[in-house]
JSON list of C-alpha atoms in Angstrom, two decimals:
[
{"chain": "A", "resi": 205, "resn": "MET", "atom": "CA", "xyz": [-6.19, 54.37, -27.20]},
{"chain": "A", "resi": 206, "resn": "ALA", "atom": "CA", "xyz": [-9.26, 52.15, -27.08]},
{"chain": "A", "resi": 207, "resn": "MET", "atom": "CA", "xyz": [-7.05, 49.06, -27.18]},
{"chain": "A", "resi": 208, "resn": "VAL", "atom": "CA", "xyz": [-5.00, 50.32, -24.22]},
{"chain": "A", "resi": 209, "resn": "GLU", "atom": "CA", "xyz": [-8.16, 51.00, -22.22]},
{"chain": "A", "resi": 210, "resn": "PHE", "atom": "CA", "xyz": [-9.51, 47.56, -23.11]},
{"chain": "A", "resi": 211, "resn": "THR", "atom": "CA", "xyz": [-6.28, 45.93, -21.96]},
{"chain": "A", "resi": 212, "resn": "ILE", "atom": "CA", "xyz": [-6.30, 47.83, -18.68]},
{"chain": "A", "resi": 213, "resn": "VAL", "atom": "CA", "xyz": [-9.85, 46.68, -17.96]},
{"chain": "A", "resi": 214, "resn": "ALA", "atom": "CA", "xyz": [-9.63, 43.16, -19.40]},
{"chain": "A", "resi": 215, "resn": "LEU", "atom": "CA", "xyz": [-6.39, 42.04, -17.79]},
{"chain": "A", "resi": 216, "resn": "PRO", "atom": "CA", "xyz": [-7.55, 42.27, -14.15]},
{"chain": "A", "resi": 217, "resn": "LEU", "atom": "CA", "xyz": [-10.86, 40.64, -15.08]},
{"chain": "A", "resi": 218, "resn": "MET", "atom": "CA", "xyz": [-9.05, 37.80, -16.80]},
{"chain": "A", "resi": 219, "resn": "LEU", "atom": "CA", "xyz": [-6.75, 37.27, -13.82]},
{"chain": "A", "resi": 220, "resn": "ALA", "atom": "CA", "xyz": [-9.73, 37.30, -11.47]},
{"chain": "A", "resi": 221, "resn": "GLY", "atom": "CA", "xyz": [-11.48, 34.75, -13.67]},
{"chain": "A", "resi": 222, "resn": "PHE", "atom": "CA", "xyz": [-8.44, 32.48, -13.59]},
{"chain": "A", "resi": 223, "resn": "GLY", "atom": "CA", "xyz": [-8.35, 32.82, -9.81]},
{"chain": "A", "resi": 224, "resn": "VAL", "atom": "CA", "xyz": [-12.02, 31.88, -9.46]},
{"chain": "A", "resi": 225, "resn": "PHE", "atom": "CA", "xyz": [-11.54, 28.91, -11.79]},
{"chain": "A", "resi": 226, "resn": "GLU", "atom": "CA", "xyz": [-8.54, 27.55, -9.89]},
{"chain": "A", "resi": 227, "resn": "SER", "atom": "CA", "xyz": [-10.14, 28.18, -6.49]},
{"chain": "A", "resi": 228, "resn": "SER", "atom": "CA", "xyz": [-13.26, 26.30, -7.59]},
{"chain": "A", "resi": 229, "resn": "ARG", "atom": "CA", "xyz": [-11.18, 23.32, -8.71]},
{"chain": "A", "resi": 230, "resn": "TRP", "atom": "CA", "xyz": [-9.32, 23.29, -5.39]},
{"chain": "A", "resi": 231, "resn": "PHE", "atom": "CA", "xyz": [-12.52, 23.40, -3.29]},
{"chain": "A", "resi": 232, "resn": "LEU", "atom": "CA", "xyz": [-14.09, 20.65, -5.41]},
{"chain": "A", "resi": 233, "resn": "ALA", "atom": "CA", "xyz": [-11.01, 18.48, -5.00]},
{"chain": "A", "resi": 234, "resn": "ARG", "atom": "CA", "xyz": [-10.94, 19.16, -1.25]},
{"chain": "A", "resi": 235, "resn": "GLN", "atom": "CA", "xyz": [-14.55, 18.03, -0.87]},
{"chain": "A", "resi": 236, "resn": "ALA", "atom": "CA", "xyz": [-13.94, 14.90, -2.97]},
{"chain": "A", "resi": 237, "resn": "VAL", "atom": "CA", "xyz": [-10.81, 13.80, -1.11]},
{"chain": "A", "resi": 238, "resn": "GLY", "atom": "CA", "xyz": [-12.58, 14.45, 2.20]},
{"chain": "A", "resi": 239, "resn": "TYR", "atom": "CA", "xyz": [-15.23, 11.93, 1.16]},
{"chain": "A", "resi": 240, "resn": "ALA", "atom": "CA", "xyz": [-12.53, 9.48, 0.02]},
{"chain": "A", "resi": 241, "resn": "LEU", "atom": "CA", "xyz": [-10.78, 9.81, 3.38]},
{"chain": "A", "resi": 242, "resn": "TYR", "atom": "CA", "xyz": [-14.07, 9.11, 5.17]},
{"chain": "A", "resi": 243, "resn": "GLU", "atom": "CA", "xyz": [-14.48, 5.92, 3.13]},
{"chain": "A", "resi": 244, "resn": "ALA", "atom": "CA", "xyz": [-10.89, 4.94, 3.93]},
{"chain": "A", "resi": 245, "resn": "ALA", "atom": "CA", "xyz": [-11.45, 5.45, 7.66]},
{"chain": "A", "resi": 246, "resn": "ARG", "atom": "CA", "xyz": [-14.71, 3.51, 7.59]},
{"chain": "A", "resi": 247, "resn": "SER", "atom": "CA", "xyz": [-13.00, 0.59, 5.89]},
{"chain": "A", "resi": 248, "resn": "GLY", "atom": "CA", "xyz": [-10.07, 0.75, 8.28]},
{"chain": "A", "resi": 249, "resn": "SER", "atom": "CA", "xyz": [-12.33, 0.76, 11.33]},
{"chain": "A", "resi": 250, "resn": "VAL", "atom": "CA", "xyz": [-13.83, -2.65, 10.44]},
{"chain": "A", "resi": 251, "resn": "SER", "atom": "CA", "xyz": [-10.62, -4.29, 9.15]},
{"chain": "A", "resi": 252, "resn": "GLY", "atom": "CA", "xyz": [-8.31, -3.88, 12.12]},
{"chain": "A", "resi": 253, "resn": "ALA", "atom": "CA", "xyz": [-6.82, -0.73, 10.51]},
{"chain": "A", "resi": 254, "resn": "ASP", "atom": "CA", "xyz": [-5.50, -2.79, 7.59]},
{"chain": "A", "resi": 255, "resn": "PRO", "atom": "CA", "xyz": [-3.43, -0.39, 5.40]},
{"chain": "A", "resi": 256, "resn": "GLN", "atom": "CA", "xyz": [-4.40, -2.23, 2.22]},
{"chain": "A", "resi": 257, "resn": "ALA", "atom": "CA", "xyz": [-8.11, -1.95, 3.01]},
{"chain": "A", "resi": 258, "resn": "ILE", "atom": "CA", "xyz": [-7.63, 1.75, 3.75]},
{"chain": "A", "resi": 259, "resn": "LYS", "atom": "CA", "xyz": [-5.79, 2.27, 0.46]},
{"chain": "A", "resi": 260, "resn": "ILE", "atom": "CA", "xyz": [-8.38, 0.46, -1.68]},
{"chain": "A", "resi": 261, "resn": "ALA", "atom": "CA", "xyz": [-11.29, 2.32, -0.05]},
{"chain": "A", "resi": 262, "resn": "PHE", "atom": "CA", "xyz": [-9.54, 5.66, -0.57]},
{"chain": "A", "resi": 263, "resn": "GLU", "atom": "CA", "xyz": [-8.89, 4.92, -4.25]},
{"chain": "A", "resi": 264, "resn": "ARG", "atom": "CA", "xyz": [-12.52, 3.98, -4.81]},
{"chain": "A", "resi": 265, "resn": "GLY", "atom": "CA", "xyz": [-13.63, 7.08, -2.95]},
{"chain": "A", "resi": 266, "resn": "LEU", "atom": "CA", "xyz": [-11.69, 9.22, -5.43]},
{"chain": "A", "resi": 267, "resn": "ALA", "atom": "CA", "xyz": [-13.80, 7.93, -8.34]},
{"chain": "A", "resi": 268, "resn": "PRO", "atom": "CA", "xyz": [-16.17, 10.96, -8.42]},
{"chain": "A", "resi": 269, "resn": "LEU", "atom": "CA", "xyz": [-13.12, 13.19, -8.86]},
{"chain": "A", "resi": 270, "resn": "LEU", "atom": "CA", "xyz": [-10.85, 11.18, -11.14]},
{"chain": "A", "resi": 271, "resn": "ALA", "atom": "CA", "xyz": [-12.75, 8.41, -12.92]},
{"chain": "A", "resi": 272, "resn": "PRO", "atom": "CA", "xyz": [-14.27, 8.99, -16.39]},
{"chain": "A", "resi": 273, "resn": "ALA", "atom": "CA", "xyz": [-17.99, 9.68, -16.55]},
{"chain": "A", "resi": 274, "resn": "GLY", "atom": "CA", "xyz": [-20.50, 6.92, -17.20]},
{"chain": "A", "resi": 275, "resn": "PRO", "atom": "CA", "xyz": [-21.44, 3.59, -15.63]},
{"chain": "A", "resi": 276, "resn": "VAL", "atom": "CA", "xyz": [-18.58, 1.18, -14.95]},
{"chain": "A", "resi": 277, "resn": "ALA", "atom": "CA", "xyz": [-18.21, -2.16, -13.14]},
{"chain": "A", "resi": 278, "resn": "LEU", "atom": "CA", "xyz": [-16.39, -2.12, -9.81]},
{"chain": "A", "resi": 279, "resn": "ASP", "atom": "CA", "xyz": [-13.42, -4.16, -11.05]},
{"chain": "A", "resi": 280, "resn": "GLN", "atom": "CA", "xyz": [-13.06, -1.88, -14.06]},
{"chain": "A", "resi": 281, "resn": "LEU", "atom": "CA", "xyz": [-13.26, 1.14, -11.78]},
{"chain": "A", "resi": 282, "resn": "ASP", "atom": "CA", "xyz": [-10.44, -0.22, -9.62]},
{"chain": "A", "resi": 283, "resn": "THR", "atom": "CA", "xyz": [-8.34, -0.79, -12.74]},
{"chain": "A", "resi": 284, "resn": "ARG", "atom": "CA", "xyz": [-8.98, 2.75, -14.02]},
{"chain": "A", "resi": 285, "resn": "MET", "atom": "CA", "xyz": [-8.16, 4.31, -10.68]},
{"chain": "A", "resi": 286, "resn": "ARG", "atom": "CA", "xyz": [-4.92, 2.34, -10.28]},
{"chain": "A", "resi": 287, "resn": "ARG", "atom": "CA", "xyz": [-3.95, 3.27, -13.84]},
{"chain": "A", "resi": 288, "resn": "TYR", "atom": "CA", "xyz": [-4.60, 6.96, -13.19]},
{"chain": "A", "resi": 289, "resn": "ILE", "atom": "CA", "xyz": [-2.67, 6.96, -9.92]},
{"chain": "A", "resi": 290, "resn": "SER", "atom": "CA", "xyz": [0.25, 5.04, -11.49]},
{"chain": "A", "resi": 291, "resn": "THR", "atom": "CA", "xyz": [0.34, 7.45, -14.44]},
{"chain": "A", "resi": 292, "resn": "TRP", "atom": "CA", "xyz": [0.40, 10.40, -12.06]},
{"chain": "A", "resi": 293, "resn": "ARG", "atom": "CA", "xyz": [3.35, 8.80, -10.24]},
{"chain": "A", "resi": 294, "resn": "LEU", "atom": "CA", "xyz": [5.27, 8.42, -13.49]},
{"chain": "A", "resi": 295, "resn": "GLN", "atom": "CA", "xyz": [4.49, 11.96, -14.68]},
{"chain": "A", "resi": 296, "resn": "HIS", "atom": "CA", "xyz": [5.37, 13.76, -11.46]},
{"chain": "A", "resi": 297, "resn": "SER", "atom": "CA", "xyz": [7.76, 11.34, -9.73]},
{"chain": "A", "resi": 298, "resn": "LEU", "atom": "CA", "xyz": [5.56, 11.63, -6.64]},
{"chain": "A", "resi": 299, "resn": "PRO", "atom": "CA", "xyz": [2.59, 9.69, -5.23]},
{"chain": "A", "resi": 300, "resn": "ILE", "atom": "CA", "xyz": [-0.65, 11.61, -5.60]},
{"chain": "A", "resi": 301, "resn": "ALA", "atom": "CA", "xyz": [-1.52, 11.18, -1.92]},
{"chain": "A", "resi": 302, "resn": "ARG", "atom": "CA", "xyz": [-0.19, 10.06, 1.44]},
{"chain": "A", "resi": 303, "resn": "ILE", "atom": "CA", "xyz": [-2.23, 8.71, 4.35]},
{"chain": "A", "resi": 304, "resn": "GLU", "atom": "CA", "xyz": [-0.60, 8.66, 7.79]},
{"chain": "A", "resi": 305, "resn": "GLN", "atom": "CA", "xyz": [-2.13, 6.62, 10.59]},
{"chain": "A", "resi": 306, "resn": "ILE", "atom": "CA", "xyz": [-1.71, 8.84, 13.63]},
{"chain": "A", "resi": 307, "resn": "SER", "atom": "CA", "xyz": [-3.54, 6.46, 15.97]},
{"chain": "A", "resi": 308, "resn": "PRO", "atom": "CA", "xyz": [-3.23, 3.73, 16.95]},
{"chain": "A", "resi": 309, "resn": "ASN", "atom": "CA", "xyz": [0.56, 3.91, 16.61]},
{"chain": "A", "resi": 310, "resn": "PRO", "atom": "CA", "xyz": [3.40, 1.68, 17.86]},
{"chain": "A", "resi": 311, "resn": "ARG", "atom": "CA", "xyz": [3.32, 3.34, 21.29]},
{"chain": "A", "resi": 312, "resn": "SER", "atom": "CA", "xyz": [-0.40, 2.57, 21.52]},
{"chain": "A", "resi": 313, "resn": "PHE", "atom": "CA", "xyz": [0.41, -1.12, 21.08]},
{"chain": "A", "resi": 314, "resn": "ASP", "atom": "CA", "xyz": [3.23, -0.86, 23.62]},
{"chain": "A", "resi": 315, "resn": "ASP", "atom": "CA", "xyz": [0.71, 0.29, 26.24]},
{"chain": "A", "resi": 316, "resn": "PHE", "atom": "CA", "xyz": [-2.48, -1.56, 25.33]},
{"chain": "A", "resi": 317, "resn": "SER", "atom": "CA", "xyz": [-1.78, -4.68, 23.25]},
{"chain": "A", "resi": 318, "resn": "ASP", "atom": "CA", "xyz": [-3.71, -7.66, 24.57]},
{"chain": "A", "resi": 319, "resn": "PRO", "atom": "CA", "xyz": [-1.64, -10.87, 25.01]},
{"chain": "A", "resi": 320, "resn": "ALA", "atom": "CA", "xyz": [-4.80, -12.93, 24.52]},
{"chain": "A", "resi": 321, "resn": "LEU", "atom": "CA", "xyz": [-5.02, -11.59, 20.95]},
{"chain": "A", "resi": 322, "resn": "ASN", "atom": "CA", "xyz": [-1.31, -12.00, 20.22]},
{"chain": "A", "resi": 323, "resn": "PRO", "atom": "CA", "xyz": [-0.42, -15.66, 19.68]},
{"chain": "A", "resi": 324, "resn": "PRO", "atom": "CA", "xyz": [3.27, -16.35, 18.99]},
{"chain": "A", "resi": 325, "resn": "GLY", "atom": "CA", "xyz": [4.32, -14.91, 15.66]},
{"chain": "A", "resi": 326, "resn": "ALA", "atom": "CA", "xyz": [1.16, -12.82, 15.24]},
{"chain": "A", "resi": 327, "resn": "ALA", "atom": "CA", "xyz": [0.94, -9.04, 15.04]},
{"chain": "A", "resi": 328, "resn": "ARG", "atom": "CA", "xyz": [0.10, -7.17, 18.22]},
{"chain": "A", "resi": 329, "resn": "ALA", "atom": "CA", "xyz": [-3.54, -6.21, 18.68]},
{"chain": "A", "resi": 330, "resn": "ILE", "atom": "CA", "xyz": [-5.56, -3.97, 21.00]},
{"chain": "A", "resi": 331, "resn": "ASN", "atom": "CA", "xyz": [-8.79, -5.40, 22.38]},
{"chain": "A", "resi": 332, "resn": "ASN", "atom": "CA", "xyz": [-11.78, -3.47, 21.07]},
{"chain": "A", "resi": 333, "resn": "SER", "atom": "CA", "xyz": [-14.40, -5.27, 23.17]},
{"chain": "A", "resi": 334, "resn": "TYR", "atom": "CA", "xyz": [-15.90, -3.99, 26.45]},
{"chain": "A", "resi": 335, "resn": "GLN", "atom": "CA", "xyz": [-13.65, -0.94, 26.52]},
{"chain": "A", "resi": 336, "resn": "LEU", "atom": "CA", "xyz": [-15.31, 0.79, 29.48]},
{"chain": "A", "resi": 337, "resn": "GLU", "atom": "CA", "xyz": [-15.14, -2.36, 31.60]},
{"chain": "A", "resi": 338, "resn": "ARG", "atom": "CA", "xyz": [-11.50, -2.94, 30.67]},
{"chain": "A", "resi": 339, "resn": "HIS", "atom": "CA", "xyz": [-10.65, 0.71, 31.31]},
{"chain": "A", "resi": 340, "resn": "LEU", "atom": "CA", "xyz": [-12.19, 0.61, 34.79]},
{"chain": "A", "resi": 341, "resn": "SER", "atom": "CA", "xyz": [-11.07, -2.87, 35.85]},
{"chain": "A", "resi": 342, "resn": "VAL", "atom": "CA", "xyz": [-7.65, -3.26, 34.20]},
{"chain": "A", "resi": 343, "resn": "GLN", "atom": "CA", "xyz": [-6.16, -0.11, 32.72]},
{"chain": "A", "resi": 344, "resn": "SER", "atom": "CA", "xyz": [-7.02, 2.22, 35.62]},
{"chain": "A", "resi": 345, "resn": "ARG", "atom": "CA", "xyz": [-5.18, -0.12, 38.02]},
{"chain": "A", "resi": 346, "resn": "ARG", "atom": "CA", "xyz": [-2.29, -0.58, 35.62]},
{"chain": "A", "resi": 347, "resn": "TYR", "atom": "CA", "xyz": [-1.82, 3.09, 34.69]},
{"chain": "A", "resi": 348, "resn": "PRO", "atom": "CA", "xyz": [-2.77, 6.29, 36.57]},
{"chain": "A", "resi": 349, "resn": "GLN", "atom": "CA", "xyz": [-6.18, 7.36, 35.23]},
{"chain": "A", "resi": 350, "resn": "GLY", "atom": "CA", "xyz": [-5.80, 4.68, 32.57]},
{"chain": "A", "resi": 351, "resn": "ILE", "atom": "CA", "xyz": [-3.33, 6.79, 30.52]},
{"chain": "A", "resi": 352, "resn": "GLY", "atom": "CA", "xyz": [-0.51, 4.78, 28.96]},
{"chain": "A", "resi": 353, "resn": "PRO", "atom": "CA", "xyz": [2.95, 6.17, 29.78]},
{"chain": "A", "resi": 354, "resn": "ARG", "atom": "CA", "xyz": [4.35, 5.67, 26.26]},
{"chain": "A", "resi": 355, "resn": "SER", "atom": "CA", "xyz": [1.41, 6.74, 24.12]},
{"chain": "A", "resi": 356, "resn": "GLY", "atom": "CA", "xyz": [-0.21, 9.28, 26.44]},
{"chain": "A", "resi": 357, "resn": "GLN", "atom": "CA", "xyz": [-3.52, 7.72, 25.40]},
{"chain": "A", "resi": 358, "resn": "THR", "atom": "CA", "xyz": [-6.38, 6.00, 27.14]},
{"chain": "A", "resi": 359, "resn": "LEU", "atom": "CA", "xyz": [-7.73, 2.68, 25.92]},
{"chain": "A", "resi": 360, "resn": "PHE", "atom": "CA", "xyz": [-10.54, 4.59, 24.19]},
{"chain": "A", "resi": 361, "resn": "GLU", "atom": "CA", "xyz": [-8.08, 6.77, 22.27]},
{"chain": "A", "resi": 362, "resn": "ALA", "atom": "CA", "xyz": [-5.99, 3.75, 21.32]},
{"chain": "A", "resi": 363, "resn": "ASN", "atom": "CA", "xyz": [-9.17, 2.28, 19.85]},
{"chain": "A", "resi": 364, "resn": "THR", "atom": "CA", "xyz": [-9.80, 5.38, 17.73]},
{"chain": "A", "resi": 365, "resn": "LEU", "atom": "CA", "xyz": [-8.51, 5.37, 14.17]},
{"chain": "A", "resi": 366, "resn": "VAL", "atom": "CA", "xyz": [-6.99, 8.74, 13.24]},
{"chain": "A", "resi": 367, "resn": "LEU", "atom": "CA", "xyz": [-5.87, 9.28, 9.65]},
{"chain": "A", "resi": 368, "resn": "ARG", "atom": "CA", "xyz": [-4.09, 12.31, 8.21]},
{"chain": "A", "resi": 369, "resn": "LEU", "atom": "CA", "xyz": [-4.21, 12.87, 4.46]},
{"chain": "A", "resi": 370, "resn": "THR", "atom": "CA", "xyz": [-1.91, 14.90, 2.25]},
{"chain": "A", "resi": 371, "resn": "TYR", "atom": "CA", "xyz": [-3.25, 15.12, -1.31]},
{"chain": "A", "resi": 372, "resn": "LEU", "atom": "CA", "xyz": [-1.43, 16.81, -4.21]},
{"chain": "A", "resi": 373, "resn": "HIS", "atom": "CA", "xyz": [-3.56, 19.09, -6.36]},
{"chain": "A", "resi": 374, "resn": "ARG", "atom": "CA", "xyz": [-2.12, 20.17, -9.71]},
{"chain": "A", "resi": 375, "resn": "PRO", "atom": "CA", "xyz": [-3.05, 23.74, -10.75]},
{"chain": "A", "resi": 376, "resn": "LEU", "atom": "CA", "xyz": [-4.03, 24.26, -14.38]},
{"chain": "A", "resi": 377, "resn": "VAL", "atom": "CA", "xyz": [-3.74, 28.06, -14.63]},
{"chain": "A", "resi": 378, "resn": "PRO", "atom": "CA", "xyz": [-0.38, 28.98, -16.21]},
{"chain": "A", "resi": 379, "resn": "GLY", "atom": "CA", "xyz": [2.12, 30.47, -13.81]},
{"chain": "A", "resi": 380, "resn": "ILE", "atom": "CA", "xyz": [0.69, 29.16, -10.54]},
{"chain": "A", "resi": 381, "resn": "ARG", "atom": "CA", "xyz": [3.02, 26.17, -10.35]},
{"chain": "A", "resi": 382, "resn": "THR", "atom": "CA", "xyz": [5.97, 28.46, -11.00]},
{"chain": "A", "resi": 383, "resn": "LEU", "atom": "CA", "xyz": [4.77, 30.74, -8.21]},
{"chain": "A", "resi": 384, "resn": "ILE", "atom": "CA", "xyz": [4.44, 27.83, -5.79]},
{"chain": "A", "resi": 385, "resn": "ARG", "atom": "CA", "xyz": [7.97, 26.65, -6.62]},
{"chain": "A", "resi": 386, "resn": "SER", "atom": "CA", "xyz": [9.29, 30.10, -5.69]},
{"chain": "A", "resi": 387, "resn": "LEU", "atom": "CA", "xyz": [7.86, 29.94, -2.16]},
{"chain": "A", "resi": 388, "resn": "PRO", "atom": "CA", "xyz": [10.25, 29.20, 0.74]},
{"chain": "A", "resi": 389, "resn": "SER", "atom": "CA", "xyz": [10.93, 25.54, 1.40]},
{"chain": "A", "resi": 390, "resn": "PRO", "atom": "CA", "xyz": [9.00, 24.07, 4.37]},
{"chain": "A", "resi": 391, "resn": "GLU", "atom": "CA", "xyz": [11.14, 23.79, 7.47]},
{"chain": "A", "resi": 392, "resn": "ASN", "atom": "CA", "xyz": [9.54, 20.74, 9.08]},
{"chain": "A", "resi": 393, "resn": "GLY", "atom": "CA", "xyz": [11.80, 18.25, 7.30]},
{"chain": "A", "resi": 394, "resn": "ASP", "atom": "CA", "xyz": [8.91, 16.59, 5.45]},
{"chain": "A", "resi": 395, "resn": "ASP", "atom": "CA", "xyz": [10.55, 15.50, 2.20]},
{"chain": "A", "resi": 396, "resn": "TYR", "atom": "CA", "xyz": [7.25, 14.56, 0.55]},
{"chain": "A", "resi": 397, "resn": "ILE", "atom": "CA", "xyz": [5.79, 18.05, 1.07]},
{"chain": "A", "resi": 398, "resn": "ARG", "atom": "CA", "xyz": [9.05, 19.73, 0.12]},
{"chain": "A", "resi": 399, "resn": "ARG", "atom": "CA", "xyz": [9.24, 17.86, -3.18]},
{"chain": "A", "resi": 400, "resn": "ALA", "atom": "CA", "xyz": [5.54, 18.43, -3.90]},
{"chain": "A", "resi": 401, "resn": "ARG", "atom": "CA", "xyz": [5.90, 22.19, -3.49]},
{"chain": "A", "resi": 402, "resn": "ILE", "atom": "CA", "xyz": [9.42, 22.97, -4.61]},
{"chain": "A", "resi": 403, "resn": "GLU", "atom": "CA", "xyz": [9.82, 20.40, -7.40]},
{"chain": "A", "resi": 404, "resn": "GLY", "atom": "CA", "xyz": [6.23, 19.76, -8.43]},
{"chain": "A", "resi": 405, "resn": "GLY", "atom": "CA", "xyz": [4.60, 23.15, -7.84]},
{"chain": "A", "resi": 406, "resn": "MET", "atom": "CA", "xyz": [1.59, 21.42, -6.30]},
{"chain": "A", "resi": 407, "resn": "LEU", "atom": "CA", "xyz": [-1.10, 22.79, -4.01]},
{"chain": "A", "resi": 408, "resn": "LEU", "atom": "CA", "xyz": [-1.59, 20.70, -0.89]},
{"chain": "A", "resi": 409, "resn": "ILE", "atom": "CA", "xyz": [-4.90, 19.50, 0.48]},
{"chain": "A", "resi": 410, "resn": "ARG", "atom": "CA", "xyz": [-4.59, 18.41, 4.12]},
{"chain": "A", "resi": 411, "resn": "ARG", "atom": "CA", "xyz": [-7.43, 16.56, 5.86]},
{"chain": "A", "resi": 412, "resn": "GLU", "atom": "CA", "xyz": [-7.68, 14.58, 9.09]},
{"chain": "A", "resi": 413, "resn": "ILE", "atom": "CA", "xyz": [-10.39, 12.26, 10.35]},
{"chain": "A", "resi": 414, "resn": "SER", "atom": "CA", "xyz": [-11.08, 10.32, 13.57]},
{"chain": "A", "resi": 415, "resn": "MET", "atom": "CA", "xyz": [-13.33, 7.27, 13.72]},
{"chain": "A", "resi": 416, "resn": "PRO", "atom": "CA", "xyz": [-13.95, 4.75, 16.54]},
{"chain": "A", "resi": 417, "resn": "MET", "atom": "CA", "xyz": [-12.65, 1.28, 15.71]},
{"chain": "A", "resi": 418, "resn": "GLN", "atom": "CA", "xyz": [-15.27, -1.42, 15.17]},
{"chain": "A", "resi": 419, "resn": "SER", "atom": "CA", "xyz": [-12.69, -4.23, 15.26]},
{"chain": "A", "resi": 420, "resn": "HIS", "atom": "CA", "xyz": [-9.48, -5.06, 17.12]},
{"chain": "A", "resi": 421, "resn": "PRO", "atom": "CA", "xyz": [-6.74, -2.70, 15.83]},
{"chain": "A", "resi": 422, "resn": "ARG", "atom": "CA", "xyz": [-3.68, -4.62, 14.64]},
{"chain": "A", "resi": 423, "resn": "GLU", "atom": "CA", "xyz": [-0.09, -3.57, 14.06]},
{"chain": "A", "resi": 424, "resn": "TYR", "atom": "CA", "xyz": [1.13, -4.11, 10.50]},
{"chain": "A", "resi": 425, "resn": "ALA", "atom": "CA", "xyz": [4.69, -4.61, 9.29]},
{"chain": "A", "resi": 426, "resn": "SER", "atom": "CA", "xyz": [4.09, -2.10, 6.46]},
{"chain": "A", "resi": 427, "resn": "GLY", "atom": "CA", "xyz": [4.04, 0.71, 9.03]},
{"chain": "A", "resi": 428, "resn": "ASN", "atom": "CA", "xyz": [1.75, 3.66, 9.57]},
{"chain": "A", "resi": 429, "resn": "THR", "atom": "CA", "xyz": [2.19, 5.53, 6.27]},
{"chain": "A", "resi": 430, "resn": "THR", "atom": "CA", "xyz": [0.47, 4.59, 3.01]},
{"chain": "A", "resi": 431, "resn": "PHE", "atom": "CA", "xyz": [1.30, 6.20, -0.34]},
{"chain": "A", "resi": 432, "resn": "MET", "atom": "CA", "xyz": [-1.11, 6.04, -3.29]},
{"chain": "A", "resi": 433, "resn": "GLU", "atom": "CA", "xyz": [1.10, 4.75, -6.11]}
]
């Protein structure tokens, strides 16, 4: 009888403890990837929104969460982080994170690219200098209220870097991944999220950040989506 009473009392406490443990891990990861996304945006703002610069800064920003403890040189840290992210990709058949550049996007360049910054064969660029003067003297005459017809943005918005992060968090408590896999499939057609939830049983951490550009934004052939792999 005592054993039955102990089980009745202990089981809910144990489940609650597992829940607190997993919730704590998720909140810690969310804070860490938020910092990494800030570092990625800061690097992108001074590099013309270069996807490679954004990726490297994000990987380094994840060091407090993923890198082993102890002092390490920067080049060794980069190697460790790339090894961890590559290993994750092999284990789960999915990149650990995805960064989407929401702005500037191709429509932003359609409306606001500056021919003076686009020599033949070069990528399109948006002029970051003297934005207020350009908005008042050029864009407001070109477009009603300075709002581009394709992007729906002003010159100021086209010069704002907006990044959206999707980070995959792997639960450690037994049974949670199975529970996540049993949830209905997302209906938005996002294959990355669908595979992460239905096939991987991962919890998603979604963050978004906006940061004014400190350099001329450029359009890159690699597109507006960067996977960490």
